[in-house]
Short mmCIF file of C-alpha atoms in Angstrom, two decimals:
data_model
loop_
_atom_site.label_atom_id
_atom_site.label_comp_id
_atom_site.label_asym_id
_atom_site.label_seq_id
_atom_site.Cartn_x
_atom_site.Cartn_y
_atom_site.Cartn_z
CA UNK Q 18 90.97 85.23 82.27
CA UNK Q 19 91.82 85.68 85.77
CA UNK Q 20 94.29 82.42 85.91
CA UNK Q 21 96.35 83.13 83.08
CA UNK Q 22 99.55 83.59 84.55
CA UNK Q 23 100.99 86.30 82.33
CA UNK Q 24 101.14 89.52 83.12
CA UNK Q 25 97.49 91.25 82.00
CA UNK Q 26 97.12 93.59 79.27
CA UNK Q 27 93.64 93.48 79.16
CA UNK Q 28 91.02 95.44 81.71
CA UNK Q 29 88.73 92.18 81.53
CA UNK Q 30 91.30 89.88 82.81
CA UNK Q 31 92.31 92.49 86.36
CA UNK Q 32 90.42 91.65 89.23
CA UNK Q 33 89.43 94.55 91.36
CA UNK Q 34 91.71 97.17 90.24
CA UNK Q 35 88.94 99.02 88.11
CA UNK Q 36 89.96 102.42 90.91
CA UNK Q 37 94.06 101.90 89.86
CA UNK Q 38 93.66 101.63 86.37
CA UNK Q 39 91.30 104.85 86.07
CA UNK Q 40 93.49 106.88 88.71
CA UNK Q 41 96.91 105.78 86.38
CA UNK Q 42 95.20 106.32 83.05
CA UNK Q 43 93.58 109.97 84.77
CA UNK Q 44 97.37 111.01 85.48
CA UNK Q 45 98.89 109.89 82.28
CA UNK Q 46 96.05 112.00 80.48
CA UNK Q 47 96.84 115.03 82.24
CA UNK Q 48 100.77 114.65 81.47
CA UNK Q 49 101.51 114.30 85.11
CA UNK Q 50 105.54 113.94 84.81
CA UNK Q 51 105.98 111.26 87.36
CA UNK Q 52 104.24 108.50 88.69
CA UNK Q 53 105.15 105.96 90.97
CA UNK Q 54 103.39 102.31 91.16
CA UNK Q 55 104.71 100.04 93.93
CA UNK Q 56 103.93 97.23 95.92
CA UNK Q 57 104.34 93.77 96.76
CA UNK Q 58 106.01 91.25 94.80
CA UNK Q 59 103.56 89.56 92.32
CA UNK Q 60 100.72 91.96 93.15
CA UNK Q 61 99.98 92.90 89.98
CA UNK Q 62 101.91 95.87 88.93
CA UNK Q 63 103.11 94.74 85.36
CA UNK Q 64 99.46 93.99 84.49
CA UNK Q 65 98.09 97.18 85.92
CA UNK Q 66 100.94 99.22 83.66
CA UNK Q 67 100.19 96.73 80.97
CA UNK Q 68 96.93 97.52 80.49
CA UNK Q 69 97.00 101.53 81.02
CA UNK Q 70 99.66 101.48 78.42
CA UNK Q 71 97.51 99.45 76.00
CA UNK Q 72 94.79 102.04 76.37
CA UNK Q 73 96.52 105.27 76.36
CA UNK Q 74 98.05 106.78 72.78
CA UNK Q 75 101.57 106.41 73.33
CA UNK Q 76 103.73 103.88 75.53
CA UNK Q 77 107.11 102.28 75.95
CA UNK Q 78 107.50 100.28 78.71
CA UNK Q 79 111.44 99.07 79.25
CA UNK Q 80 111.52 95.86 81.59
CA UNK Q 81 114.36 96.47 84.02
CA UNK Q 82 113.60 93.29 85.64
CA UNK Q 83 116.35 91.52 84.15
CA UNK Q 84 118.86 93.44 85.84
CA UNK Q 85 117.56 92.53 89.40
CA UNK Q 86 119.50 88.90 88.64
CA UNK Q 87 123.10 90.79 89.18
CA UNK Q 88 124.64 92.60 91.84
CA UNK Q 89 125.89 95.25 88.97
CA UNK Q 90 124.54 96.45 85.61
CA UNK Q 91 126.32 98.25 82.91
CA UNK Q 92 125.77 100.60 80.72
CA UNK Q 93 125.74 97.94 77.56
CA UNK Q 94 122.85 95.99 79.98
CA UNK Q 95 120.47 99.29 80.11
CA UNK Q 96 121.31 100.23 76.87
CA UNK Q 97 120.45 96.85 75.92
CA UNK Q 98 116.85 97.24 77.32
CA UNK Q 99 116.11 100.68 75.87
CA UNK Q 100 116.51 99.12 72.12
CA UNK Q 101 114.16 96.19 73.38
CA UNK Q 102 111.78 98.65 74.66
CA UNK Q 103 112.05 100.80 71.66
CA UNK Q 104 111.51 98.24 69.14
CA UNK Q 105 108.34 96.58 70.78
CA UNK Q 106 106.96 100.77 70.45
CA UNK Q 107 107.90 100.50 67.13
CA UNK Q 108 105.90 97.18 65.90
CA UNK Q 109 103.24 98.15 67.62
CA UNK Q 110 102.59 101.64 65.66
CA UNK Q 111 102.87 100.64 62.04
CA UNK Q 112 101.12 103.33 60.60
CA UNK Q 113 103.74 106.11 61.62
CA UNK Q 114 106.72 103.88 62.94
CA UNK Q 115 108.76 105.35 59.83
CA UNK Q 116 108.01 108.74 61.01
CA UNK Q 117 108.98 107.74 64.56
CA UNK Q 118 112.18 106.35 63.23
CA UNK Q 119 112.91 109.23 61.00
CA UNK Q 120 113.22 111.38 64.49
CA UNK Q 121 115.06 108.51 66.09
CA UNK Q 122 118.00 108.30 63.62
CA UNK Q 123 118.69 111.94 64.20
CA UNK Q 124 119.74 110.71 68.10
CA UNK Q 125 123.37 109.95 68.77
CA UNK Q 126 124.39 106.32 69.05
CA UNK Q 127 121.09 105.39 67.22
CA UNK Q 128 121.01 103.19 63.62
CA UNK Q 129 118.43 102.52 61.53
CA UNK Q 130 117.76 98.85 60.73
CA UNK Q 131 114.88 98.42 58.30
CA UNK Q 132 111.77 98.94 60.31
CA UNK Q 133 114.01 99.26 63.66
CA UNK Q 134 116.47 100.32 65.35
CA UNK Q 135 119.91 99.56 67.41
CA UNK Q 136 121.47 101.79 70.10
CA UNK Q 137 125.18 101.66 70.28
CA UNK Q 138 126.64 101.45 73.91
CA UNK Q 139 130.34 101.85 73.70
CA UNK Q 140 132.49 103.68 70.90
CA UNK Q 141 132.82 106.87 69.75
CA UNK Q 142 129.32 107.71 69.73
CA UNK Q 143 127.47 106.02 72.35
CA UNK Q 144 123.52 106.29 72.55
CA UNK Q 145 122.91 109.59 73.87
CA UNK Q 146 120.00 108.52 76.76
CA UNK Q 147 118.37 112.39 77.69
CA UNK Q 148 118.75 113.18 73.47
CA UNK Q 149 116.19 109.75 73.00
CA UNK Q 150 113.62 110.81 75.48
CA UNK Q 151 113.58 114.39 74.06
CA UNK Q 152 113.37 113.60 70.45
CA UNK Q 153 110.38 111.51 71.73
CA UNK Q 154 109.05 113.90 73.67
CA UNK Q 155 109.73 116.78 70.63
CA UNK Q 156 107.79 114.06 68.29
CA UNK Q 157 104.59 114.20 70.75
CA UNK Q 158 104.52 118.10 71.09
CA UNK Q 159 104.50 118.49 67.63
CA UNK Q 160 101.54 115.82 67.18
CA UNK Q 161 99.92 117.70 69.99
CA UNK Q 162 100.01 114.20 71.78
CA UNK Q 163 102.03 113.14 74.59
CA UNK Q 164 104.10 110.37 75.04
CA UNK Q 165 104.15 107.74 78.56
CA UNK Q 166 107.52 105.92 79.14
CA UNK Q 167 107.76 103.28 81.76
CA UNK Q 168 110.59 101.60 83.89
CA UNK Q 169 109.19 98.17 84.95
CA UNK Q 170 111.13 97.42 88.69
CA UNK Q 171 112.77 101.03 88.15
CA UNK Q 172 115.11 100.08 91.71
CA UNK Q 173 117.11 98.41 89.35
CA UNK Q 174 118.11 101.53 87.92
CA UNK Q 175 120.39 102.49 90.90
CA UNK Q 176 122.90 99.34 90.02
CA UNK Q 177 123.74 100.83 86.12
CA UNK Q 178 127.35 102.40 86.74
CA UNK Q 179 128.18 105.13 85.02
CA UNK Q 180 124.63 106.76 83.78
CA UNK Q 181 122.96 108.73 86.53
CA UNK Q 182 119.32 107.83 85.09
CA UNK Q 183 118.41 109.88 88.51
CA UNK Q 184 119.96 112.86 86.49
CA UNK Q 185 118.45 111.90 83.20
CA UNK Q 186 114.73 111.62 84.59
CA UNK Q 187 115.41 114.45 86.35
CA UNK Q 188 116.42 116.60 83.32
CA UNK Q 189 112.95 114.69 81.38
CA UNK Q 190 110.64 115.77 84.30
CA UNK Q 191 111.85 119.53 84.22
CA UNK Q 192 111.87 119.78 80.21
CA UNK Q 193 109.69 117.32 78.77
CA UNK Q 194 106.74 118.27 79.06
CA UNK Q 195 104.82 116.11 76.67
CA UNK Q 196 106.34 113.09 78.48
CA UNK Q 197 105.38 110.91 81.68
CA UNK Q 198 107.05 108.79 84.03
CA UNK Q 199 106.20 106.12 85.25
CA UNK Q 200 108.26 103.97 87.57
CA UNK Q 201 107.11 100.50 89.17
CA UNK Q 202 109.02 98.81 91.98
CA UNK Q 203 108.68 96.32 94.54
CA UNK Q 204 112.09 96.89 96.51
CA UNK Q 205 110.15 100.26 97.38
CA UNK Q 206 112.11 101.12 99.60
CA UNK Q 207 115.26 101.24 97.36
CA UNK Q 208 112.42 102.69 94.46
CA UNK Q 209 112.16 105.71 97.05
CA UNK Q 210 116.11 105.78 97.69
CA UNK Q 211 116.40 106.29 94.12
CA UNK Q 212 113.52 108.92 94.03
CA UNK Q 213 116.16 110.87 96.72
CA UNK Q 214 113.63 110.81 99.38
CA UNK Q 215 114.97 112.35 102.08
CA UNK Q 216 118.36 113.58 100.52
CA UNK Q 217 118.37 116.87 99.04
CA UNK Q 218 121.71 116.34 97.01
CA UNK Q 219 119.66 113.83 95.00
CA UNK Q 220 118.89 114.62 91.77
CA UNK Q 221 115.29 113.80 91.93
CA UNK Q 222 114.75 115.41 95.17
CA UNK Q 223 111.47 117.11 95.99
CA UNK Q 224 109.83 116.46 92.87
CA UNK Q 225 106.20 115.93 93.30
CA UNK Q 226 104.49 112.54 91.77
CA UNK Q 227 101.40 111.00 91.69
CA UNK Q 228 101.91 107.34 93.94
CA UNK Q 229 99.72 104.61 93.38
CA UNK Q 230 99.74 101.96 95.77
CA UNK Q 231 98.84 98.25 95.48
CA UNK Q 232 97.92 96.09 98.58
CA UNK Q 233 97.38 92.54 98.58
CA UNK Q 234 93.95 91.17 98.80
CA UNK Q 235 92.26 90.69 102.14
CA UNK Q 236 91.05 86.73 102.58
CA UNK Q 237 87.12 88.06 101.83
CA UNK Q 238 88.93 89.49 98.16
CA UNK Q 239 91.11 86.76 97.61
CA UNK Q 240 88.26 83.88 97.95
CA UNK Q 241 86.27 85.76 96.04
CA UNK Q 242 88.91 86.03 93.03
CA UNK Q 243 89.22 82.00 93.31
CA UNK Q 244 85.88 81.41 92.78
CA UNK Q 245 85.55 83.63 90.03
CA UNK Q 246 88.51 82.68 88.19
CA UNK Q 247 87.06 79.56 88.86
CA UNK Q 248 83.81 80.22 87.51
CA UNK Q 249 85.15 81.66 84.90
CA UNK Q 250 86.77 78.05 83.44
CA UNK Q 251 83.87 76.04 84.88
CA UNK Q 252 85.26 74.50 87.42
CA UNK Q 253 83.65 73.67 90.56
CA UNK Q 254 85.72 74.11 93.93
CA UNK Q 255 85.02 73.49 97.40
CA UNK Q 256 85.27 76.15 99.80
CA UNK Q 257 87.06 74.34 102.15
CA UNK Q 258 90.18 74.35 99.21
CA UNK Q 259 89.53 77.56 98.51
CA UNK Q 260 89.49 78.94 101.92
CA UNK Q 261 92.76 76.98 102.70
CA UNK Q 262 94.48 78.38 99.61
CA UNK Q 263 93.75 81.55 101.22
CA UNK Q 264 95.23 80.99 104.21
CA UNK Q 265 98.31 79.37 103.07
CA UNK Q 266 99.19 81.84 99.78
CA UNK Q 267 97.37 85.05 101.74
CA UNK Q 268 96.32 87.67 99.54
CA UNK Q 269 99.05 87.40 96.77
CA UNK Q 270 97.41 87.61 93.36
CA UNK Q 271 100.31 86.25 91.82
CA UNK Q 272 100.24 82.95 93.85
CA UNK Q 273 96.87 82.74 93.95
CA UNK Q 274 96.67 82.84 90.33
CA UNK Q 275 99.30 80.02 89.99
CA UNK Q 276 96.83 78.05 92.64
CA UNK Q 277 93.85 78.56 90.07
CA UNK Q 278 96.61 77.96 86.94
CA UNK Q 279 98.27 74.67 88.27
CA UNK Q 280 94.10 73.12 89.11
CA UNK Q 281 93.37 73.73 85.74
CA UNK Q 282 96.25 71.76 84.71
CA UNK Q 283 96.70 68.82 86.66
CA UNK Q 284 93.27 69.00 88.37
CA UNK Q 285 91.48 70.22 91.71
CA UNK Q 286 92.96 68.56 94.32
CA UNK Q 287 94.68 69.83 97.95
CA UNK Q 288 98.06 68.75 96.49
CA UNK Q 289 98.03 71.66 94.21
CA UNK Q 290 98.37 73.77 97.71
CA UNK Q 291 101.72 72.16 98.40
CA UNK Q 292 102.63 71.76 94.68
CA UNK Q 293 102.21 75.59 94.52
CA UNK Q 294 103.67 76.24 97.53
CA UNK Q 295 106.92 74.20 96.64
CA UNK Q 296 107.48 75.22 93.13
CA UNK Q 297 107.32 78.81 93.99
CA UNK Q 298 109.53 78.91 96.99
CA UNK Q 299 112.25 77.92 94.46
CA UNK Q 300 111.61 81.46 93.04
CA UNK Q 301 110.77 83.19 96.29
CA UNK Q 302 114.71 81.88 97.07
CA UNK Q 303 115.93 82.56 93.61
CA UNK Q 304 114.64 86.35 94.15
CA UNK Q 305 116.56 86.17 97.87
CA UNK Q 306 119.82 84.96 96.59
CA UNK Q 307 119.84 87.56 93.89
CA UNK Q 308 119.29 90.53 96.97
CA UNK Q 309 122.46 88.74 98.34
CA UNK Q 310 124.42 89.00 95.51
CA UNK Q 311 127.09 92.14 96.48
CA UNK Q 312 126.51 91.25 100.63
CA UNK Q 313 128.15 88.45 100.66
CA UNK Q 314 129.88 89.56 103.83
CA UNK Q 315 126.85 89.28 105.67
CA UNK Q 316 125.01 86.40 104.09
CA UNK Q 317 124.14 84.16 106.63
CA UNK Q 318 123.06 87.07 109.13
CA UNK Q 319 120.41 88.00 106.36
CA UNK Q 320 119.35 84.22 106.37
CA UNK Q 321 119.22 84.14 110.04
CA UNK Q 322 116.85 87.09 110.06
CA UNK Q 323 114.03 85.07 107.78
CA UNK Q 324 114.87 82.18 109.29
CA UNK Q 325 113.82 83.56 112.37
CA UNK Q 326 110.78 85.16 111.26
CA UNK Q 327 109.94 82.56 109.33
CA UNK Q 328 108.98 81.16 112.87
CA UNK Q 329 106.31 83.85 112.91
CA UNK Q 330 106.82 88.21 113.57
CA UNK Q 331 109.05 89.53 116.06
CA UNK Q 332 110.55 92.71 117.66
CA UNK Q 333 113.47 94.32 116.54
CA UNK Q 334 114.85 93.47 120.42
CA UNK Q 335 113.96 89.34 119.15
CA UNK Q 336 115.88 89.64 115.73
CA UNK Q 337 118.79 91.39 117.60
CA UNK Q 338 118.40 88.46 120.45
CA UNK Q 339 118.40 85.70 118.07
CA UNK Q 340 121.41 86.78 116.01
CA UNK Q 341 123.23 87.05 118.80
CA UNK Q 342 122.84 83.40 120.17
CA UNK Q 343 123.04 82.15 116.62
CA UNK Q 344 126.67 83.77 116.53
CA UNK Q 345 127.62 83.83 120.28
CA UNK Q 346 128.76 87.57 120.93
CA UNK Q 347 127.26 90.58 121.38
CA UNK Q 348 126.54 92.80 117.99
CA UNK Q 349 125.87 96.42 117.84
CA UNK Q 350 122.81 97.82 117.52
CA UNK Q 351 123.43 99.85 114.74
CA UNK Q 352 124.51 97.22 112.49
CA UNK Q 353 121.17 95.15 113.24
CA UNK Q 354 119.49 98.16 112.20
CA UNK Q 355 121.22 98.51 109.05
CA UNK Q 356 120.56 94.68 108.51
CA UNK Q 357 116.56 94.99 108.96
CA UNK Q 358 116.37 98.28 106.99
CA UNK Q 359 118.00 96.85 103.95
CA UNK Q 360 115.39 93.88 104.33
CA UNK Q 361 112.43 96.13 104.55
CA UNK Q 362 113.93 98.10 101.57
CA UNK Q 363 114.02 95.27 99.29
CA UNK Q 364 110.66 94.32 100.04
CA UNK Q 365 111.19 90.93 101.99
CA UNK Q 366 110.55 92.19 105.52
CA UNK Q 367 107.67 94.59 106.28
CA UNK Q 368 106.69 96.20 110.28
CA UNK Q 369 103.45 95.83 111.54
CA UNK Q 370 102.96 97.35 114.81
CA UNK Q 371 106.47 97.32 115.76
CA UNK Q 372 107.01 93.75 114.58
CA UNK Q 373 108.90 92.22 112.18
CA UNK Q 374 107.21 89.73 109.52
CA UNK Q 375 108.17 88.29 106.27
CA UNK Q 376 106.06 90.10 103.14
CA UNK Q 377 105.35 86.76 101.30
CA UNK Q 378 104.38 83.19 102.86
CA UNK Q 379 105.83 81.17 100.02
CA UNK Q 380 109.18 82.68 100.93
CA UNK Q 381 108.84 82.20 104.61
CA UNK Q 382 107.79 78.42 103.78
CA UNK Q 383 111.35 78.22 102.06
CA UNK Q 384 112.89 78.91 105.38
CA UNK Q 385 110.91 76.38 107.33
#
């Protein structure tokens, strides 16, 4: 069902993304050893890797997304997430999760717990990270299978001190060769920082990967998902509702979806719109203070930007113009830079034409 508001698993329930799911499934059947999935917040990126990983052999998916609530992560955090991730494998493949967890216990930092497992993080014998992804990968060769691990908002995995997962993924694209990669992120520019693109010291430098790119719906697509999703529950809508939806959540699957969600719940009405629009901008800001978290130094410049472009787009000479009435002096142009690049990173701020816009209405609306 299109207006079920958890992430898909199912090919049935994705609208439009038929192409995706056969291009990701094509590359994880071929053993390509790194592919990259990005996009938009709440454009449907879980639910395409949800539902590639429920029809391909093998797949772990670990949900990083967690860690995008903290400035820092530890090692205990990640750690933390790989036993979550590892477990879920497990219950899912009861017919050889003994022999999975027969290879497992042979890792370092690894315990058997009836039919799972716990990863130690501190001690004398923490988990040994590269030694888990090659026992798994050593269990696929030797089922002549292969094996597709995922990082869910894989950004995230630049804030874990003390790791180097850059180094680790590295080491599993060179030797593992029963294994693929696949990282998701919607910070893409920070996704692609971690990647090393552009910086030859990185670790994952130069590596070649398969990219997959989600875009959010144009108004034609995303009316045309409403009325289908509400089709699909029997409901009848007026275009006029629809069409204003549209125009007030854009293409966004994910808000569209909690449009269709929320009618089916309290009813069809143009409230909903508002209800929608309200309720979500508390997590649009939630996702905007956690960004913040670690630049608290420049806060309230970061807030000026979207509150400035929550007027509409601008130039980079506007932003720069604005800040410096807001404040009263003069600031240098390389710092303004720095300010909009870190924005455009995270995925808040996108350029269109040499403007300036915010990525997502409902967090614009937040800053009316």
């Amino acid at each position: 069902m299109y207006f079920d508001e958890r992430p898909k698993s199912s090919r049935k329930d994705l609208y439009d993304m038929r192409e995706k799911l056969e291009q990701l499934i094509a590359a994880l059947n071929r053993k390509d050893p790194l592919i990259v999935i990005h996009g938009l917040r709440r454009i449907g990126k879980t639910s395409l890797l949800q539902t590639a990983m429920s029809e391909v052999e093998h797949g772990i998916i670990f949900d990083l997304r967690t860690l995008g609530t903290r400035a820092y992560s530890t090692k205990k955090d990640l750690v933390e997430i790989f036993e979550s991730g590892i477990n879920d494998f497990l219950s899912r493949k009861k017919t050889i999760r003994m022999k999975i967890i027969d290879v497992l216990k042979h890792v370092t930092g690894v315990q058997v717990e009836g039919i799972g497992v716990t990863f130690s993080w501190g001690g004398e014998e923490p988990l040994d990270i590269a030694g888990l992804f090659k026992k798994l990968d050593r269990w696929a060769l030797s089922g002549k299978t292969n094996i597709s691990i995922a990082f869910d908002e894989a950004q995230e995995l630049r804030k874990v001190a003390g790791i180097g997962m850059d180094k680790i993924l590295a080491h599993v694209y060179d030797y593992c060769k029963a294994t693929s990669i696949i990282l998701t992120g919607s910070a893409v520019g920070l996704l692609y920082d971690f990647l090393g693109e552009g910086d030859p010291e990185s670790a994952l430098y130069g590596r070649s990967k398969t990219e997959i790119r989600l875009k959010r719906l144009e108004p034609e697509e995303a009316e045309d998902f409403l009325r289908k999703g509400f089709k699909q529950t029997r409901k009848r809508v007026e275009d006029e509702l629809i069409q204003d939806a549209v125009r007030k959540l854009d293409g966004i699957t994910g808000w569209l979806t909690t449009f269709g969600a929320t009618c089916l719940k309290k009813g069809v009405s143009a409230s909903v719109i508002r209800n929608v629009m309200n309720e979500g901008s508390k997590l649009a800001r939630r996702e905007f203070e956690n960004f913040l978290k670690g630049r608290e130094v420049a806060r309230k410049r970061y807030e000026g930007i979207i509150s400035h472009l929550a007027k509409g787009p601008s130039t980079w000479s506007g932003i720069k113009a604005y800040l410096e009435v807001k404040e009263g002096k003069r600031l240098n142009d390389r710092k303004v830079t720095e300010l909009i690049d870190a924005l455009v990173k995270a995925g808040f701020v996108e350029s269109i034409d040499d403007q300036y816009t915010i990525s997502d209405p409902i967090l614009a609306y937040s800053f009316e």
